[in-house]
Coordinates of C-alpha atoms in Angstrom, one line a residue:
M263 CA 76.0 93.7 104.6
E264 CA 78.7 92.1 107.1
G265 CA 80.3 94.2 109.5
V266 CA 77.6 97.2 109.5
K267 CA 76.1 97.7 112.7
T268 CA 72.7 99.9 112.5
I269 CA 71.5 102.0 115.4
S270 CA 67.7 101.6 115.4
D271 CA 67.8 101.5 119.1
E272 CA 69.6 105.2 119.7
K273 CA 68.2 106.7 116.4
T274 CA 65.8 108.5 118.7
Y275 CA 68.5 109.5 120.3
F276 CA 70.5 110.4 117.1
N277 CA 68.1 112.1 115.6
K278 CA 67.8 114.8 118.4
I279 CA 71.7 115.3 118.1
L280 CA 71.7 115.7 114.6
Q281 CA 68.7 117.7 114.5
E282 CA 70.5 120.4 116.6
S283 CA 73.3 120.0 114.8
F284 CA 71.7 120.6 111.4
K285 CA 69.1 122.9 111.9
G286 CA 66.1 123.2 109.4
S287 CA 67.0 119.9 107.9
K288 CA 64.8 116.9 108.0
I289 CA 66.4 113.5 109.0
L290 CA 65.6 110.9 106.9
D291 CA 68.3 108.1 108.0
V292 CA 71.5 106.8 109.5
E293 CA 73.5 104.1 109.1
G294 CA 77.0 103.1 110.4
T295 CA 79.9 101.3 109.8
T296 CA 82.3 100.2 112.3
T297 CA 86.2 101.7 111.6
G298 CA 89.6 101.1 112.3
N299 CA 91.5 98.2 113.2
A300 CA 92.1 96.5 116.3
G301 CA 95.2 98.7 118.0
D302 CA 94.1 102.1 116.7
N303 CA 92.0 103.3 119.6
Y304 CA 92.1 102.9 122.9
M305 CA 90.0 105.2 124.6
S306 CA 86.8 104.3 122.4
T307 CA 84.7 102.7 119.9
V308 CA 84.6 104.5 116.4
F309 CA 82.0 104.1 113.9
R310 CA 81.0 105.9 110.5
Y311 CA 77.6 107.2 109.8
T312 CA 76.2 108.1 106.8
V313 CA 73.4 110.8 107.6
S314 CA 70.2 111.1 104.5
L315 CA 68.7 114.1 105.3
L316 CA 66.6 117.1 103.5
D317 CA 68.0 120.5 103.6
S318 CA 65.8 123.9 104.6
N319 CA 64.7 123.8 101.1
N320 CA 64.0 120.3 100.6
N321 CA 66.6 119.2 98.9
A322 CA 68.3 115.6 99.7
D323 CA 71.9 115.6 101.1
K324 CA 74.5 113.5 102.8
K325 CA 76.8 113.8 106.1
E326 CA 79.7 111.7 106.7
L327 CA 80.2 111.7 110.6
L328 CA 82.7 109.7 112.6
V329 CA 81.2 108.7 116.2
K330 CA 82.9 108.1 119.4
K331 CA 81.5 105.6 121.9
L332 CA 82.3 104.6 124.9
P333 CA 83.6 100.7 124.8
S334 CA 81.5 98.4 126.0
N335 CA 84.3 96.4 127.5
I336 CA 82.8 97.7 131.2
A337 CA 87.1 96.7 132.8
W338 CA 88.8 98.5 130.2
R339 CA 86.6 101.6 130.5
E340 CA 86.9 101.9 134.2
A341 CA 90.7 101.1 134.2
L342 CA 91.8 103.7 131.6
G343 CA 88.6 106.1 132.9
C344 CA 87.2 106.4 129.5
E345 CA 84.4 108.0 130.7
L346 CA 86.7 111.1 132.6
A347 CA 88.2 111.2 128.7
F348 CA 84.8 111.5 126.8
R349 CA 84.0 114.3 129.5
N350 CA 87.1 116.1 129.3
E351 CA 87.0 115.8 124.8
A352 CA 83.2 117.3 125.8
I353 CA 85.1 120.7 127.2
A354 CA 88.1 120.8 124.9
Y355 CA 85.2 121.2 121.6
D356 CA 82.8 123.4 123.6
V357 CA 84.7 125.4 125.5
I358 CA 88.8 125.2 125.0
I359 CA 88.7 125.0 121.2
P360 CA 86.2 127.8 120.5
S361 CA 87.6 129.7 123.1
M362 CA 91.5 129.0 120.9
K363 CA 89.5 130.2 117.8
K364 CA 88.3 133.6 119.0
F365 CA 91.6 134.0 120.6
R366 CA 93.0 133.7 117.1
S367 CA 90.3 135.6 115.5
E368 CA 89.3 132.8 112.7
D369 CA 92.9 131.8 112.1
N370 CA 91.6 127.8 112.9
L371 CA 93.6 125.3 114.2
A372 CA 94.1 122.0 112.2
F373 CA 91.1 120.7 114.2
P374 CA 88.3 118.5 112.7
M375 CA 84.5 120.4 113.1
C376 CA 82.4 118.7 116.1
F377 CA 78.8 118.7 116.2
H378 CA 78.3 117.0 119.5
A379 CA 80.4 115.9 122.4
S380 CA 79.0 114.7 125.6
V381 CA 80.0 111.8 127.9
E382 CA 79.0 109.0 125.9
Y383 CA 79.0 110.3 122.4
T384 CA 81.5 112.9 120.5
I385 CA 80.2 113.4 116.9
L386 CA 82.8 114.9 114.7
E387 CA 83.2 115.6 110.5
D388 CA 84.6 112.3 109.0
L389 CA 87.8 113.1 107.5
K390 CA 88.7 110.3 105.2
P391 CA 86.1 111.2 102.8
L392 CA 87.7 114.5 102.4
G393 CA 91.1 113.0 101.4
F394 CA 92.7 112.6 105.2
K395 CA 94.4 109.1 106.2
M396 CA 96.9 108.0 108.7
V397 CA 100.7 107.3 108.4
D398 CA 100.8 103.1 109.1
R399 CA 101.7 103.4 112.5
R400 CA 103.8 100.2 112.3
L401 CA 106.0 102.2 110.0
G402 CA 106.1 105.7 111.6
L403 CA 106.6 109.1 110.6
D404 CA 109.1 109.8 108.0
L405 CA 110.9 113.6 108.8
I406 CA 108.7 115.6 105.9
H407 CA 105.6 114.5 108.3
A408 CA 106.8 114.5 111.5
K409 CA 107.9 118.2 110.5
L410 CA 104.9 118.9 109.5
A411 CA 103.3 117.7 112.5
L412 CA 105.7 119.3 115.2
K413 CA 104.8 122.7 113.0
E414 CA 101.3 122.2 113.6
L415 CA 101.9 121.1 117.3
G416 CA 103.7 124.5 118.0
R417 CA 101.1 126.3 116.8
F418 CA 98.8 124.9 119.4
H419 CA 101.1 125.3 121.7
G420 CA 101.8 128.5 121.1
T421 CA 98.5 129.5 120.7
S422 CA 98.1 128.6 124.6
L423 CA 101.0 130.1 125.1
A424 CA 99.9 133.3 123.7
M425 CA 96.5 133.1 126.0
K426 CA 98.8 132.8 128.9
H427 CA 100.6 135.7 128.5
S428 CA 97.7 138.2 126.9
Q429 CA 95.0 137.1 128.7
P430 CA 96.0 135.5 131.6
E431 CA 92.7 135.3 133.4
V432 CA 91.0 133.6 130.7
F433 CA 93.9 131.0 130.1
A434 CA 93.4 130.6 134.1
D435 CA 89.5 129.8 133.4
L436 CA 90.2 127.2 130.3
S437 CA 93.1 125.7 132.4
S438 CA 90.4 124.8 135.3
K439 CA 88.7 122.8 133.2
V440 CA 91.2 120.4 131.9
H441 CA 91.6 117.5 134.3
E442 CA 94.3 115.2 134.2
I443 CA 92.5 111.5 133.3
I444 CA 95.3 109.2 133.4
F445 CA 97.8 109.8 136.5
L446 CA 96.2 110.2 139.2
P447 CA 96.5 108.7 142.9
E448 CA 93.5 106.6 142.5
K449 CA 94.5 105.0 139.6
K450 CA 98.0 103.8 141.1
D451 CA 96.7 100.2 142.0
S452 CA 95.0 99.7 138.5
F453 CA 97.6 101.3 136.1
G454 CA 101.1 101.6 137.7
P455 CA 101.4 97.7 137.0
H456 CA 100.8 98.3 133.8
I457 CA 103.3 101.1 134.0
I458 CA 105.8 98.3 135.3
E459 CA 105.1 95.4 132.9
S460 CA 105.8 97.8 130.2
I461 CA 109.1 98.5 131.6
N462 CA 109.7 94.6 131.9
K463 CA 108.9 94.2 127.9
A464 CA 111.7 97.1 127.3
V465 CA 114.3 95.3 129.6
L466 CA 113.6 92.2 127.9
A467 CA 114.2 93.7 124.2
L468 CA 117.2 95.0 125.6
K469 CA 118.5 91.8 127.5
V470 CA 117.8 90.3 123.9
F471 CA 120.5 92.7 122.4
R472 CA 123.1 91.6 125.5
A473 CA 122.6 88.4 124.7
S474 CA 123.8 88.9 121.1
G475 CA 126.7 89.6 122.4
T476 CA 126.7 93.1 123.4
D477 CA 127.3 94.9 126.7
L478 CA 126.1 98.3 125.2
F479 CA 122.6 98.3 127.2
A480 CA 124.1 96.9 130.8
N481 CA 123.7 100.6 132.6
S482 CA 120.7 101.3 130.8
I483 CA 118.8 97.8 132.3
N484 CA 120.1 99.1 135.5
K485 CA 118.4 102.4 135.2
L486 CA 115.1 101.1 134.0
Q487 CA 115.0 98.7 136.7
R488 CA 115.6 101.2 139.6
L489 CA 112.9 103.6 137.7
K490 CA 110.8 100.7 137.8
Q491 CA 110.1 101.2 141.3
S492 CA 109.1 104.8 141.3
A493 CA 107.7 104.6 137.8
F494 CA 104.3 106.0 138.6
E495 CA 104.9 108.2 141.2
S496 CA 107.5 109.5 138.8
L497 CA 104.9 110.2 136.2
M498 CA 102.5 111.5 138.2
E499 CA 104.9 114.2 139.7
L500 CA 105.6 114.9 136.0
V501 CA 102.2 115.7 135.0
Q502 CA 101.6 118.1 137.5
R503 CA 104.6 119.5 137.4
K504 CA 103.7 123.7 136.3
G505 CA 106.2 126.2 135.3
P506 CA 106.5 129.2 132.9
L507 CA 106.4 126.6 129.6
S508 CA 103.2 125.0 131.1
V509 CA 100.2 125.0 127.9
I510 CA 97.3 123.0 127.3
C511 CA 98.8 120.0 126.4
H512 CA 97.1 117.5 123.5
G513 CA 98.0 114.6 126.1
D514 CA 98.2 112.1 123.4
F515 CA 99.8 113.8 120.5
Y516 CA 101.3 110.4 118.4
L517 CA 100.9 109.3 114.6
N518 CA 97.3 107.7 115.3
N519 CA 95.8 111.1 116.4
I520 CA 97.5 113.0 113.4
M521 CA 96.1 112.7 109.9
Y522 CA 97.3 114.0 106.6
K523 CA 95.9 114.7 103.1
Y524 CA 97.7 114.5 100.2
N525 CA 98.0 115.9 96.5
E526 CA 98.2 114.4 93.3
S527 CA 101.9 114.1 93.4
G528 CA 101.2 112.2 96.6
D529 CA 102.8 115.0 98.6
V530 CA 101.2 115.9 101.9
S531 CA 99.2 119.6 101.5
D532 CA 97.0 119.3 105.1
I533 CA 97.1 117.7 108.3
M534 CA 94.4 117.4 111.1
I535 CA 95.0 116.7 114.8
I536 CA 92.2 114.7 116.2
D537 CA 91.4 113.1 120.0
F538 CA 91.2 115.7 122.7
Q539 CA 90.0 113.2 125.5
A540 CA 93.9 113.6 126.9
F541 CA 93.7 117.4 127.2
R542 CA 96.1 118.8 130.1
V543 CA 97.6 121.3 131.4
A544 CA 101.3 120.8 131.8
S545 CA 104.7 121.0 130.3
L546 CA 104.7 121.2 126.5
S547 CA 107.8 119.1 126.6
L548 CA 105.5 116.4 127.6
D549 CA 103.9 116.2 124.1
L550 CA 107.1 116.8 122.3
L551 CA 108.9 113.6 124.3
Y552 CA 105.4 111.5 123.8
F553 CA 105.5 112.3 120.2
L554 CA 109.1 111.2 119.9
T555 CA 109.2 108.1 121.4
S556 CA 105.8 106.6 119.8
S557 CA 105.6 108.1 116.2
L558 CA 109.2 108.4 114.6
R559 CA 110.7 105.7 112.0
P560 CA 113.9 104.2 113.8
G561 CA 116.9 106.9 112.9
V562 CA 114.8 110.2 112.3
M563 CA 115.1 111.6 115.5
S564 CA 119.1 110.4 115.6
S565 CA 119.8 112.0 112.5
H566 CA 117.2 115.3 112.5
F567 CA 116.8 115.9 116.4
E568 CA 118.4 119.7 115.9
E569 CA 116.1 120.2 113.0
L570 CA 112.8 118.8 114.5
M571 CA 113.2 120.9 117.1
E572 CA 114.1 123.9 115.3
T573 CA 110.3 123.6 113.5
Y574 CA 108.7 123.0 116.8
H575 CA 110.3 126.1 118.0
S576 CA 110.1 128.7 115.2
S577 CA 106.2 127.5 115.0
L578 CA 106.0 128.4 118.9
N579 CA 107.4 131.6 118.3
E580 CA 105.4 132.4 115.3
Q581 CA 102.4 132.4 117.0
L582 CA 103.9 134.1 120.3
K583 CA 105.1 137.3 117.8
K584 CA 101.4 137.2 116.2
F585 CA 99.0 137.2 119.0
A586 CA 100.8 138.0 122.3
P587 CA 103.8 140.7 120.9
T588 CA 105.0 141.5 124.7
A589 CA 105.5 138.4 125.6
P590 CA 109.4 136.9 125.6
E591 CA 110.3 134.8 123.1
V592 CA 111.2 130.9 123.8
S593 CA 114.8 130.0 123.4
L594 CA 115.6 126.8 121.7
K595 CA 117.4 126.3 125.5
E596 CA 114.7 126.5 127.6
I597 CA 113.3 123.8 125.2
H598 CA 115.7 121.6 125.7
E599 CA 115.8 122.0 129.6
E600 CA 112.5 121.2 129.2
L601 CA 113.0 118.0 127.4
K602 CA 116.0 116.9 129.3
S603 CA 113.8 117.6 132.9
H604 CA 111.0 115.6 131.3
S605 CA 112.8 112.9 129.4
A606 CA 111.5 110.2 132.2
Y607 CA 107.9 110.8 130.7
G608 CA 108.7 110.4 127.1
L609 CA 110.9 107.2 128.2
L610 CA 108.0 105.5 130.0
M611 CA 105.1 107.0 127.9
G612 CA 107.2 105.1 124.6
F613 CA 107.4 101.7 126.9
L614 CA 104.0 101.5 127.3
V615 CA 102.9 102.6 123.4
L616 CA 105.1 100.9 121.7
P617 CA 103.8 97.2 121.9
A618 CA 100.4 98.5 120.5
V619 CA 101.7 100.6 117.8
T620 CA 103.9 97.9 116.7
A621 CA 102.0 95.4 116.9
L622 CA 101.0 93.3 113.7
P623 CA 97.3 93.7 112.5
G624 CA 96.7 89.9 113.9
N625 CA 98.2 90.8 117.2
A626 CA 97.0 93.8 117.7
M627 CA 94.8 94.7 121.4
D628 CA 91.1 94.4 120.6
I629 CA 89.9 96.9 124.0
E630 CA 85.9 95.2 123.0
K631 CA 87.1 91.5 123.3
M632 CA 89.6 91.9 125.8
E633 CA 89.0 90.1 129.6
A634 CA 89.9 91.9 133.0
C635 CA 92.7 90.2 134.2
S636 CA 96.2 91.5 136.0
A637 CA 99.1 93.1 134.3
E638 CA 101.2 90.3 135.2
E639 CA 98.5 87.9 133.2
Q640 CA 98.6 90.5 130.3
F641 CA 102.5 90.4 130.0
E642 CA 102.4 86.6 129.9
K643 CA 99.7 86.6 127.0
N644 CA 101.1 89.3 125.1
I645 CA 104.8 88.7 125.5
D646 CA 105.1 86.4 122.4
M647 CA 103.1 88.9 120.4
L648 CA 106.1 91.4 120.5
S649 CA 106.8 92.7 117.0
P650 CA 110.8 92.4 115.8
E651 CA 110.1 96.0 114.9
Y652 CA 108.8 96.7 118.7
F653 CA 112.6 95.3 119.6
R654 CA 114.4 97.8 116.9
R655 CA 112.5 100.9 118.0
I656 CA 113.2 100.1 121.8
K657 CA 117.0 99.9 120.9
Q658 CA 116.5 103.2 118.8
I659 CA 114.9 104.9 121.9
I660 CA 117.3 104.3 124.2
R661 CA 120.2 105.1 122.0
D662 CA 117.9 108.4 121.0
F663 CA 117.7 109.8 124.7
E664 CA 121.4 108.5 125.5
T665 CA 122.8 110.7 122.5
Q666 CA 120.7 113.4 124.0
G667 CA 121.8 113.0 127.3
Y668 CA 118.0 112.4 128.4
F669 CA 119.1 108.9 130.1

């Protein structure tokens, strides 16, 4: 069958892993298919596997699994630090999330079940057969979807903050196990140029609007040109900055890592958060800012910013009240101050991810086919592939940030 990949060369390895996950069962067969589209995943290659087995009562059964593997593209793997990402996710599933679940006393967060996590593979329950799916990345999230995502992010951050107050030693131990994987001194030479080129693309987009007869973005262009000189260092400082509102962050909280389930009427009935490779301990504002710049339909932030922040704020404090009743409530003012002081992170990360988020299907990068080349060469190759939606989003982000006093 076209597109189907067998794993006969890995079957012994998989059988061992699955046997440990489904104790008492006999694994009969494992079949896999590639999943997702170019542009959907950049830190891993993703497959769907169907596992046929006999359970402990000798009854035939099937398990639908999602398997994430290290990309075979070595150059891309090294540039993004994919091995570190897989190690981080293994720690998340094996240590961080179980500790949070224990702290919450079975009141679970919206995370998928994990059967195995290592530096090579992550094996999860496949959410697609359960009815979960992603929103089209090119459309972005509307207000309803965005509020549900922020409510769940508030539950996650609130749990972390509650642990920080009521079990400080446990929180400190968990924090010590989470490691930054992207903004590290040793990544400046390999990853820094890509940050600069993403700013160049954003500047180009703003110049297009200036050429159409408006000078509205002249000041913004000048600011971005100045910011470009120390962009990587600024990002590195922002992710390392710690304070009262530092929590265990998702690190990659955007619409491709959020899945929704719908009822028969077409209304959202459930939500799941996936992909924990970029867990970090940092200001809660980093997840919020990245979400706002990468995931919303144009106009949602400008029309509903306070409503979005109130949704997150209420969810965060609900967790604090429930799990750390003596902890001080976090005010909306404090959240706004965090957002403002870390705003450069949201702006730069939006610039970095939007070319992929808005890419038309035929223009999205395929990490398994990418050549090893400089950021400048990638810029030249991809500049003509920027979609009209990319230009629209860049204009909207700048306007939204200026309105909120973030830029």
